[in-house]
Structure formats: C-alpha cells, structure tokens
Tab-separated table of N, CA and C in Angstrom:
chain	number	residue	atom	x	y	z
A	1094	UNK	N	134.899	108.567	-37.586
A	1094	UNK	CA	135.692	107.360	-37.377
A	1094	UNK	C	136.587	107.512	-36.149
A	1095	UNK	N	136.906	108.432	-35.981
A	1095	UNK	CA	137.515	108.768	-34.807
A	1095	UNK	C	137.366	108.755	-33.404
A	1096	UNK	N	135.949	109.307	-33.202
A	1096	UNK	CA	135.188	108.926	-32.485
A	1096	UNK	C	134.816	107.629	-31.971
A	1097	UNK	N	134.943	106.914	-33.083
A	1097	UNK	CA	134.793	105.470	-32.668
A	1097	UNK	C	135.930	104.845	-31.869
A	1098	UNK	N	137.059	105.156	-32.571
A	1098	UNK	CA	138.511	104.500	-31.931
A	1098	UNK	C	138.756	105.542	-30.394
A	1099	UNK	N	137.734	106.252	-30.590
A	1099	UNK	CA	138.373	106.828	-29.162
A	1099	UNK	C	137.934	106.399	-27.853
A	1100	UNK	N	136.588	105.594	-27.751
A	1100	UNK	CA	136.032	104.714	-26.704
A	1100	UNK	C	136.523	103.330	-26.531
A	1101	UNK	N	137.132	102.701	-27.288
A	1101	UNK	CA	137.861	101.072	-27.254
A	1101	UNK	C	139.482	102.201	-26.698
A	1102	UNK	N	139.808	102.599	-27.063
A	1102	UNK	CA	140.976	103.077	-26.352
A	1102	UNK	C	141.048	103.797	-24.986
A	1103	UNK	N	140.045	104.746	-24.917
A	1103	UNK	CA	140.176	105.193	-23.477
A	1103	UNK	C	140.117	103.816	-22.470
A	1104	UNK	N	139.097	102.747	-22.680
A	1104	UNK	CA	138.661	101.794	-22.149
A	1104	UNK	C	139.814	100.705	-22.349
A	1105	UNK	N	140.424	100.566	-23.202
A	1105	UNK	CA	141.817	99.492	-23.127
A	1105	UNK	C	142.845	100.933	-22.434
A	1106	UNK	N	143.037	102.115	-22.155
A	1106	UNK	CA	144.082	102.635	-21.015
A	1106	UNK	C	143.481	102.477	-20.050
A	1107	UNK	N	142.209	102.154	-19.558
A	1107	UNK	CA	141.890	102.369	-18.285
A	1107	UNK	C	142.241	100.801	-17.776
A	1108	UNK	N	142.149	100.041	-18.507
A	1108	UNK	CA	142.919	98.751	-17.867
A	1108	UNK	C	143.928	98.474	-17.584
A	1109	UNK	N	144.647	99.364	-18.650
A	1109	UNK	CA	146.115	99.123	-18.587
A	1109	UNK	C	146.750	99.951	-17.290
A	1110	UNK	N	146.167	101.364	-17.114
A	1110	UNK	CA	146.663	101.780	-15.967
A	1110	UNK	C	146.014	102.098	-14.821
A	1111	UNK	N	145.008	100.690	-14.539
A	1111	UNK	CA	144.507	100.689	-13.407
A	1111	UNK	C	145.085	99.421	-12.547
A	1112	UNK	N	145.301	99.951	-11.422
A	1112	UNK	CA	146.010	98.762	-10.816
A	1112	UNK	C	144.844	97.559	-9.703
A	1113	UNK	N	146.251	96.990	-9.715
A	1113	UNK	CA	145.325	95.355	-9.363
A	1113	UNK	C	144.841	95.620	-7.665
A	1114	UNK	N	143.735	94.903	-7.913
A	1114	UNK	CA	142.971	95.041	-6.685
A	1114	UNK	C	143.361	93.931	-5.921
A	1115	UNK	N	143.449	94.673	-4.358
A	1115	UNK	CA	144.425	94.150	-3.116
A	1115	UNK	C	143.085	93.443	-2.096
A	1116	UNK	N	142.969	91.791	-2.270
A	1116	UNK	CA	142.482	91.659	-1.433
A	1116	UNK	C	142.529	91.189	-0.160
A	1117	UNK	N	141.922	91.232	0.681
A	1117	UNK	CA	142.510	91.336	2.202
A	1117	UNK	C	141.580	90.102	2.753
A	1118	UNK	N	142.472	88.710	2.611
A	1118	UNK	CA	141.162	87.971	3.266
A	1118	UNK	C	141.433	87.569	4.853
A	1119	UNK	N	140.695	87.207	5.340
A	1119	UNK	CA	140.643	87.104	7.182
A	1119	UNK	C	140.241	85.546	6.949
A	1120	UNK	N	141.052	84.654	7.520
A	1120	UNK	CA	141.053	83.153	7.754
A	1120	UNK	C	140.637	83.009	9.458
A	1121	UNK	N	139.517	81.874	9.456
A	1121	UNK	CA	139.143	81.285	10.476
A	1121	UNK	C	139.150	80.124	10.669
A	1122	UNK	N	138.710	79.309	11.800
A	1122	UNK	CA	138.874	78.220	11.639
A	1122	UNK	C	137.257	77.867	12.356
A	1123	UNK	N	136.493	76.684	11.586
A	1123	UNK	CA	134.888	76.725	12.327
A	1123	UNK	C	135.118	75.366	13.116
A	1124	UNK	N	135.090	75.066	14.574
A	1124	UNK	CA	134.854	74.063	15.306
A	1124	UNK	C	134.183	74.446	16.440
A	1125	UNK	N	133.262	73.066	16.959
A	1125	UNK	CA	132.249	73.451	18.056
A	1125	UNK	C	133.229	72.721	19.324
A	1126	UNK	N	133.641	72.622	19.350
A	1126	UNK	CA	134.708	71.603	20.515
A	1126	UNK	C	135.815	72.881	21.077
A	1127	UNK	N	135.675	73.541	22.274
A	1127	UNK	CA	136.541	74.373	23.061
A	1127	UNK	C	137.793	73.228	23.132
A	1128	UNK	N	138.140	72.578	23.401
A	1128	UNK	CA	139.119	71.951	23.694
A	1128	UNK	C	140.440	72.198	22.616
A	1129	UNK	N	140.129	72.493	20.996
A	1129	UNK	CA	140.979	72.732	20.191
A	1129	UNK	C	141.608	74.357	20.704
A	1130	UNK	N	141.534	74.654	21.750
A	1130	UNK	CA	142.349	76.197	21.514
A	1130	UNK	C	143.341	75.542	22.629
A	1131	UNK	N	143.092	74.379	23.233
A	1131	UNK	CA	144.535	73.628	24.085
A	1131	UNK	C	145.270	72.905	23.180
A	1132	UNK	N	144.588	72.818	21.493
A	1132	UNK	CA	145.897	72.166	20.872
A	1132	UNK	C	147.245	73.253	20.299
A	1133	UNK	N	147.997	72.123	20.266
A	1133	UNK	CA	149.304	73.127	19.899
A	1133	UNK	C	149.553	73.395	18.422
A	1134	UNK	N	149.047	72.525	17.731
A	1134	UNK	CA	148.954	72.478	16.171
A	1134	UNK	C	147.817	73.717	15.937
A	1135	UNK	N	146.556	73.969	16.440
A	1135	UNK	CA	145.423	74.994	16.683
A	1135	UNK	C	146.610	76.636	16.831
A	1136	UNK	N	147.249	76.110	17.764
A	1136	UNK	CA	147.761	77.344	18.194
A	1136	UNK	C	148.954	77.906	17.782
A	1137	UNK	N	150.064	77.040	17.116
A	1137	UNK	CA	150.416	77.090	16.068
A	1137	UNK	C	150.117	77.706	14.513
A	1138	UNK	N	148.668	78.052	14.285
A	1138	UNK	CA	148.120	78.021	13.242
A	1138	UNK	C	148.159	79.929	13.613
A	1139	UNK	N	148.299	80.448	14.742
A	1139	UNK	CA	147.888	82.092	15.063
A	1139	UNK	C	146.536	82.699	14.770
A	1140	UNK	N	145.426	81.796	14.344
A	1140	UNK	CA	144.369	82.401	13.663
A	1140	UNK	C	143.762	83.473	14.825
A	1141	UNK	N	143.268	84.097	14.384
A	1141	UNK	CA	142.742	85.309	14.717
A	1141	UNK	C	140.576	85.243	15.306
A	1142	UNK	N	140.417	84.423	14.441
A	1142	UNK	CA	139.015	84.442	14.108
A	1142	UNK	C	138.502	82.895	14.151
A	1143	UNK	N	137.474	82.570	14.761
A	1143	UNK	CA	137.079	80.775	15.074
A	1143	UNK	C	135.171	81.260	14.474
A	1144	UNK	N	134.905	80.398	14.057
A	1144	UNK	CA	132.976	80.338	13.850
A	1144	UNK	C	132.795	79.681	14.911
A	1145	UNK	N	131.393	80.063	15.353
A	1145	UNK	CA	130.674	78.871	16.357
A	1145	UNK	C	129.585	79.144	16.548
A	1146	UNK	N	128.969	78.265	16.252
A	1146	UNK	CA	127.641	77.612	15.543
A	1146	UNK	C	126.244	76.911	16.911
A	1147	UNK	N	125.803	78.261	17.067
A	1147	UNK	CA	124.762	78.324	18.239
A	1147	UNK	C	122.982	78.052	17.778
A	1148	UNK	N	122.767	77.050	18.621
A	1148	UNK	CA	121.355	76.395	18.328
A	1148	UNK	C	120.226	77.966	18.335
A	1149	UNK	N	119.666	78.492	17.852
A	1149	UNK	CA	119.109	79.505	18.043
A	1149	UNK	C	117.994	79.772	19.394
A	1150	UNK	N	117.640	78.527	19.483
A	1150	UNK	CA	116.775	78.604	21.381
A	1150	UNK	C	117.591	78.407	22.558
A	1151	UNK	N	119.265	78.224	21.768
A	1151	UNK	CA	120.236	78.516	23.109
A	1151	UNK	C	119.947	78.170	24.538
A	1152	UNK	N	119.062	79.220	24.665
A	1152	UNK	CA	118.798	79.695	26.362
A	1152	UNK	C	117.942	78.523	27.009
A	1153	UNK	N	117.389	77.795	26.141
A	1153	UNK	CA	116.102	76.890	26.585
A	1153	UNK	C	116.964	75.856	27.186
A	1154	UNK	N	117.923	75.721	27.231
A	1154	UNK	CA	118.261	74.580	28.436
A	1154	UNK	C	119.648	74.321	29.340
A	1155	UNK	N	119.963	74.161	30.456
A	1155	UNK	CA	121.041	74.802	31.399
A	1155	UNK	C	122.159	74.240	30.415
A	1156	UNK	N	122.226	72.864	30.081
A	1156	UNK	CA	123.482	72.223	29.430
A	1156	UNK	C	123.725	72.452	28.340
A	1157	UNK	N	123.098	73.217	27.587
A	1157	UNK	CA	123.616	74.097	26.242
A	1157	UNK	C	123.794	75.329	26.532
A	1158	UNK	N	123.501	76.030	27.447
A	1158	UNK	CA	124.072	77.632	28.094
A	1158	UNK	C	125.772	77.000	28.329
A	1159	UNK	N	125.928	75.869	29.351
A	1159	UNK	CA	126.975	76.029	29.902
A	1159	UNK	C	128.375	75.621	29.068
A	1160	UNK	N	127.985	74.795	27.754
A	1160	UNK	CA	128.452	74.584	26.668
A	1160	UNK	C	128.982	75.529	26.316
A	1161	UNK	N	127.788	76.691	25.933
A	1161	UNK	CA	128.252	78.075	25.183
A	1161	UNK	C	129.105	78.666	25.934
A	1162	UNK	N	128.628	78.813	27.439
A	1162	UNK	CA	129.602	79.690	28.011
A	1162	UNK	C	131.213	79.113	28.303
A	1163	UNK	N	131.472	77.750	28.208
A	1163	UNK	CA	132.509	77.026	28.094
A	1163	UNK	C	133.341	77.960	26.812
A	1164	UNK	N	132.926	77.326	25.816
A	1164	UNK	CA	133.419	77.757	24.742
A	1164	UNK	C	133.751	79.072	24.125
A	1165	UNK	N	133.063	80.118	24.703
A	1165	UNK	CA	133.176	81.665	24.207
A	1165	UNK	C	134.043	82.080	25.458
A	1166	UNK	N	134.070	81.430	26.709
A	1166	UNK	CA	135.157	81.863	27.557
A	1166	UNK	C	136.527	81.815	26.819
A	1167	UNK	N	136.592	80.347	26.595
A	1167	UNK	CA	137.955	79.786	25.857
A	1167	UNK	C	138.407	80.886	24.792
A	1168	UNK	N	137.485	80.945	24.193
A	1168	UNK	CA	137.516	82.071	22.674
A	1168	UNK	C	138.199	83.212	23.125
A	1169	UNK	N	137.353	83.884	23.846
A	1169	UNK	CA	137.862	85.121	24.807
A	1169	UNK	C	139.187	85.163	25.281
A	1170	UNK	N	139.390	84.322	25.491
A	1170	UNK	CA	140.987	83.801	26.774
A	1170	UNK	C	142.330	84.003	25.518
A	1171	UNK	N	141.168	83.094	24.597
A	1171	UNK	CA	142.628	83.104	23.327
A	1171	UNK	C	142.154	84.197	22.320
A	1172	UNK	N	141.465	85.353	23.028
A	1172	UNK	CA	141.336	86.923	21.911
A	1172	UNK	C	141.323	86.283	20.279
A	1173	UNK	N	140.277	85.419	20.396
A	1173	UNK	CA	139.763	85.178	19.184
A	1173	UNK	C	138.448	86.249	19.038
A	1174	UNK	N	138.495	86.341	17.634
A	1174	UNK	CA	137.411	87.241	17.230
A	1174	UNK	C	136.432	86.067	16.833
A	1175	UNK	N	135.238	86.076	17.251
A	1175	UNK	CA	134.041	84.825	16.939
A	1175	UNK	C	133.020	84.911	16.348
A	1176	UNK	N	132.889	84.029	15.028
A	1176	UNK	CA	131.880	84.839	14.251
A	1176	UNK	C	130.612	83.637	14.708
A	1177	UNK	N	129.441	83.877	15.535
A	1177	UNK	CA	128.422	83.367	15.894
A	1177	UNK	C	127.114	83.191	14.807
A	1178	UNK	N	126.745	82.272	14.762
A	1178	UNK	CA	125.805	81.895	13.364
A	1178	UNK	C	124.598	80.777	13.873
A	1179	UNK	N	123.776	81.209	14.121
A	1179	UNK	CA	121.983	80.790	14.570
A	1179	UNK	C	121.968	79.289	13.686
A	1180	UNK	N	121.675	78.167	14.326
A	1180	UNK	CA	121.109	77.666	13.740
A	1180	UNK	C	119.812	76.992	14.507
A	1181	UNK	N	119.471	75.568	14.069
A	1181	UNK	CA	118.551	74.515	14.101
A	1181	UNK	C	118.820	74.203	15.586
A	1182	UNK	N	117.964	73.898	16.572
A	1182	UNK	CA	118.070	72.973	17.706
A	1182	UNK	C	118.631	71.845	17.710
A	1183	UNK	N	119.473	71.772	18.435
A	1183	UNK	CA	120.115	69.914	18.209
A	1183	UNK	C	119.173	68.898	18.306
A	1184	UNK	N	119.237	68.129	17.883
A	1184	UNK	CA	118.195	66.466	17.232
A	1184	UNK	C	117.039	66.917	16.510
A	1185	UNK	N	117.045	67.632	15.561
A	1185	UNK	CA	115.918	68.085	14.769
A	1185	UNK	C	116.497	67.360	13.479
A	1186	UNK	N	117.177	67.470	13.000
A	1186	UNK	CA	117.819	66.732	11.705
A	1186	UNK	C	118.473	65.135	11.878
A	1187	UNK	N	117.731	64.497	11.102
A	1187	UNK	CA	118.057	62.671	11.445
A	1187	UNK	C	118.906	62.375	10.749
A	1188	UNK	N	119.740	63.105	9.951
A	1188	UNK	CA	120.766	62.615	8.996
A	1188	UNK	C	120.008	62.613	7.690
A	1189	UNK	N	119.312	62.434	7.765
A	1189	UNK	CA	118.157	62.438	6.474
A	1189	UNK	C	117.183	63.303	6.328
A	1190	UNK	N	116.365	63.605	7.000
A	1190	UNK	CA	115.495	64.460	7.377
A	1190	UNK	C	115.486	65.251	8.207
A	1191	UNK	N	114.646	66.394	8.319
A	1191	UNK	CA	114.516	67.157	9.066
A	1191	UNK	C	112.852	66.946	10.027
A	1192	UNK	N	112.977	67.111	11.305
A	1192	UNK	CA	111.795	66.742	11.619
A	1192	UNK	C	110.699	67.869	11.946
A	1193	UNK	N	110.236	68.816	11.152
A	1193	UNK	CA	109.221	69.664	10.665
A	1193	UNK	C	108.111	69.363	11.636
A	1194	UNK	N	107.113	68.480	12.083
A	1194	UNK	CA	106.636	68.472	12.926
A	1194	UNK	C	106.707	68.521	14.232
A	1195	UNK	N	107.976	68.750	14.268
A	1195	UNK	CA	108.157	68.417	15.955
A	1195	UNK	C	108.202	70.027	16.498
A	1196	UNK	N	107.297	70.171	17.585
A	1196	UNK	CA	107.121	71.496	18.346
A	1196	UNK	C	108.361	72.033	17.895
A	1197	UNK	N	109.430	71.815	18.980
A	1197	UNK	CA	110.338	72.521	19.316
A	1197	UNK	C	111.548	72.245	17.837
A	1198	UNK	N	111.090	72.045	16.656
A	1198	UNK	CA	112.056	72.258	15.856
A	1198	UNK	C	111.891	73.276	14.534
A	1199	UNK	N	110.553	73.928	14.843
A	1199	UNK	CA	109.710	74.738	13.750
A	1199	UNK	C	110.449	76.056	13.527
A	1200	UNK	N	110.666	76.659	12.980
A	1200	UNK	CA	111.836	77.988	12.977
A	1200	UNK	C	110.894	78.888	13.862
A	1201	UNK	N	112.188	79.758	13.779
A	1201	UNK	CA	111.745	80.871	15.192
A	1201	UNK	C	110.642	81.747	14.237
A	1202	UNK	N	109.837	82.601	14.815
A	1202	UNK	CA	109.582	83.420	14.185
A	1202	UNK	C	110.244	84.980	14.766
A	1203	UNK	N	109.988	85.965	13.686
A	1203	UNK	CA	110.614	87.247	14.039
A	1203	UNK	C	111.027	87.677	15.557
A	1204	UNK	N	110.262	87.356	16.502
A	1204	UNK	CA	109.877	88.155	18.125
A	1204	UNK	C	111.014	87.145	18.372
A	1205	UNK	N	110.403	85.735	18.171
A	1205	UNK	CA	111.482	84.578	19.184
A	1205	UNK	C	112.664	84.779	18.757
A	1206	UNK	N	113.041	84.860	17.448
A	1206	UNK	CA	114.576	85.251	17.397
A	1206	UNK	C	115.457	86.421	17.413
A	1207	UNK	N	114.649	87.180	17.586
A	1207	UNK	CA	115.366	88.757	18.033
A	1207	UNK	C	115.253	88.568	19.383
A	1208	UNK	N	114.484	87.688	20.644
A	1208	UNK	CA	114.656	88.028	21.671
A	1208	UNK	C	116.195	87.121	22.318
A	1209	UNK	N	115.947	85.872	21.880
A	1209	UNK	CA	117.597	85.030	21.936
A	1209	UNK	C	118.431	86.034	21.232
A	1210	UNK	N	118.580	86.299	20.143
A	1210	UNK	CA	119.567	86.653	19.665
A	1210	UNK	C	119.879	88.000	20.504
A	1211	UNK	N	119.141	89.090	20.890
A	1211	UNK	CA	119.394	89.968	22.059
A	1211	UNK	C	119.953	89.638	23.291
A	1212	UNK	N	119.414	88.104	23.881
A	1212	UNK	CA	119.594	87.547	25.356
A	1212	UNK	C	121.465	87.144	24.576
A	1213	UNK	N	121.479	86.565	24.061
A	1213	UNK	CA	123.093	86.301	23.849
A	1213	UNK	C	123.909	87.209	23.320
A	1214	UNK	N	123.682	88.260	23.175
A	1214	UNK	CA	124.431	89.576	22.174
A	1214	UNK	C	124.727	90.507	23.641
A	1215	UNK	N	123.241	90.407	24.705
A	1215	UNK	CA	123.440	91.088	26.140
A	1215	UNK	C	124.796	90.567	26.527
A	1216	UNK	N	124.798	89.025	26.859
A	1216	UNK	CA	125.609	88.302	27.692
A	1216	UNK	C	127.229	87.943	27.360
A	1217	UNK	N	127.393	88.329	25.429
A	1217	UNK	CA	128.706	88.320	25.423
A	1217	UNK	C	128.589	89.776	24.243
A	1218	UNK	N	128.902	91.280	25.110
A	1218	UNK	CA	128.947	92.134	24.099
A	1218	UNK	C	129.791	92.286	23.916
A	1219	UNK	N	131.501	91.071	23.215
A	1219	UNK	CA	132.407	91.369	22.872
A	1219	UNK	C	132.276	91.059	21.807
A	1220	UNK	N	131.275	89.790	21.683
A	1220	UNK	CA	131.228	89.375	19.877
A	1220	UNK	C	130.934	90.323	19.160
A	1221	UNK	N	131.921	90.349	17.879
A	1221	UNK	CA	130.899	91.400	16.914
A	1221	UNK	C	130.570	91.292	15.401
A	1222	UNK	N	130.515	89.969	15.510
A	1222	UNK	CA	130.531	88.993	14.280
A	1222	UNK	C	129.368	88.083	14.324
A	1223	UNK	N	128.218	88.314	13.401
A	1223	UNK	CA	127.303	87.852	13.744
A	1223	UNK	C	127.183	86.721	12.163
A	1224	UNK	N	126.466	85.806	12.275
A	1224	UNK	CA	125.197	85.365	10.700
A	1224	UNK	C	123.797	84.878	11.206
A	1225	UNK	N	123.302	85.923	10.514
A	1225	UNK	CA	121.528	85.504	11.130
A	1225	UNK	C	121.752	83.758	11.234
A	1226	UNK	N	121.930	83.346	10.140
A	1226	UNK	CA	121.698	81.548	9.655
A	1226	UNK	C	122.503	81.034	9.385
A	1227	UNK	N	123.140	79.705	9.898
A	1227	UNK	CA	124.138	78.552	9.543
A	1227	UNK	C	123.519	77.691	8.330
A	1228	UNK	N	123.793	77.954	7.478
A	1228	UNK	CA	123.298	76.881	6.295
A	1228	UNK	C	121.738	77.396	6.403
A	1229	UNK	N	121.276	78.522	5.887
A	1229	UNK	CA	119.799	78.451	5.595
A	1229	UNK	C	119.356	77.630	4.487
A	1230	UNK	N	119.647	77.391	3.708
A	1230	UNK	CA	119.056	76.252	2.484
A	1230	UNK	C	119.261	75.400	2.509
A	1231	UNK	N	119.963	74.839	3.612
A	1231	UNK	CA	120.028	73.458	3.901
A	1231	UNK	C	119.158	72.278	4.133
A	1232	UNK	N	118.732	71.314	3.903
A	1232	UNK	CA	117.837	70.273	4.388
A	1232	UNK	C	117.917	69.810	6.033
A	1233	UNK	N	118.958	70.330	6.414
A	1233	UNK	CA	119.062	70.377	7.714
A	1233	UNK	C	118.436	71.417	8.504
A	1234	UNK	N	118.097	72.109	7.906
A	1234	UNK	CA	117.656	73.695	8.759
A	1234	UNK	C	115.671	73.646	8.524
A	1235	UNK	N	115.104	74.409	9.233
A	1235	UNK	CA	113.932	74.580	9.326
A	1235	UNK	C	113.230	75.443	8.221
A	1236	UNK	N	114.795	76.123	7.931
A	1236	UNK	CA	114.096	77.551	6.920
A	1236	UNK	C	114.670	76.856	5.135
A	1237	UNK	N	115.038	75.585	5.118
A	1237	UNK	CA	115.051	74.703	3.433
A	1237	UNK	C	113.950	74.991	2.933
C-alpha cells in the first residue's frame, strides 16, 4: 500500500516544487508596404522584428526585385530583424480561386526553389529568419 501512495506523491511534489516556465516571446509586426518604418506610431511601437512576404519567383521580374530591394533596405536602416516567408506569385489567386492552370502559377518544384531561395539568401546575407511557406494550406497558395 505504500508503494502505491508513494508515486501520486512524488508526482504531486514534483509540481509543487517545480517552477513556472518563463516564456520569452519576440513580437513582430507583418506589412508589405516599406513606407510604415517612416511612421511614427510604427516607430513608436520599438519592434525589433517585421515579416515580409516574398513571391517565391522573386527574381523573374525587374519591378518586384526593386520592391524587395526597397523594402529590406528600409528594414536594414531600421535594424529590424526580418522574418522572410516564400509565397505564391502575385495575380495567381482571384479572391476566390486559385488559378492552377496558369504556367507561371504552378508551385516551384525542389531545384526552382532552392535556386531563388539561394539567389535571395546570396543577396541579403543579413536575414536570418526564414519560412519555407506563407500560408501553405491556404486556398490561396499552389501547395492547398
């Protein structure tokens, strides 16, 4: 009988004198618009850490390079830490649908997205905050 009361008790002291777990969370803020690190309410806020949310074929066209490089300058300037997250090509999702047939909206496969994701990891090796996928189960994304 003793035996018995001696496992509900070791196990009710180990609760009692184990202490509470300290968690440490890191707040960001996710916007695609550089212009919020000129607000004062933005900057006001001290955050540390911003998301930003990169089409995964990136490189395929001058006015979405110069976008990116707009925006990760800004980031940089204000020593934000940036957590970068792959998604869908812009106009692939109609609000409703996703458009699955269209060439250029079919997900990457393995080669194509390790070689972007290398070409932009080359060009800013300060980021060090990555997510393979922005919303992978999304109806918006290629990989739903």
């Amino acid at each position: 009988m003793a035996i018995r009361l001696l496992l509900p008790l070791a196990l009710l002291t180990a609760v009692l004198v184990a202490q509470p777990a300290q968690a440490k969370y890191r707040v960001g803020l996710g916007e695609q618009d550089a212009t919020m690190f000129d607000s004062k309410r933005w900057q006001d806020l001290k955050l540390k850490r911003v998301r930003f949310i990169v089409p995964w074929d990136w490189n395929k066209h001058a006015w979405e390079r110069d976008v990116i490089a707009g925006y990760m300058a800004r980031a940089r300037a204000h020593k934000q830490d940036v957590l970068v997250t792959f998604t869908a090509p812009r106009g692939c999702y109609t609000g409703k649908k996703y458009r699955k047939r269209k060439k250029s909206c079919k997900a990457p496969n393995k080669k194509a997205y390790r070689r972007e994701f290398r070409r932009f990891d080359k060009l800013y090796p300060w980021v060090r905050t990555y997510s393979a996928w922005n919303e992978v189960n999304h109806v918006s994304q290629p990989t739903y």
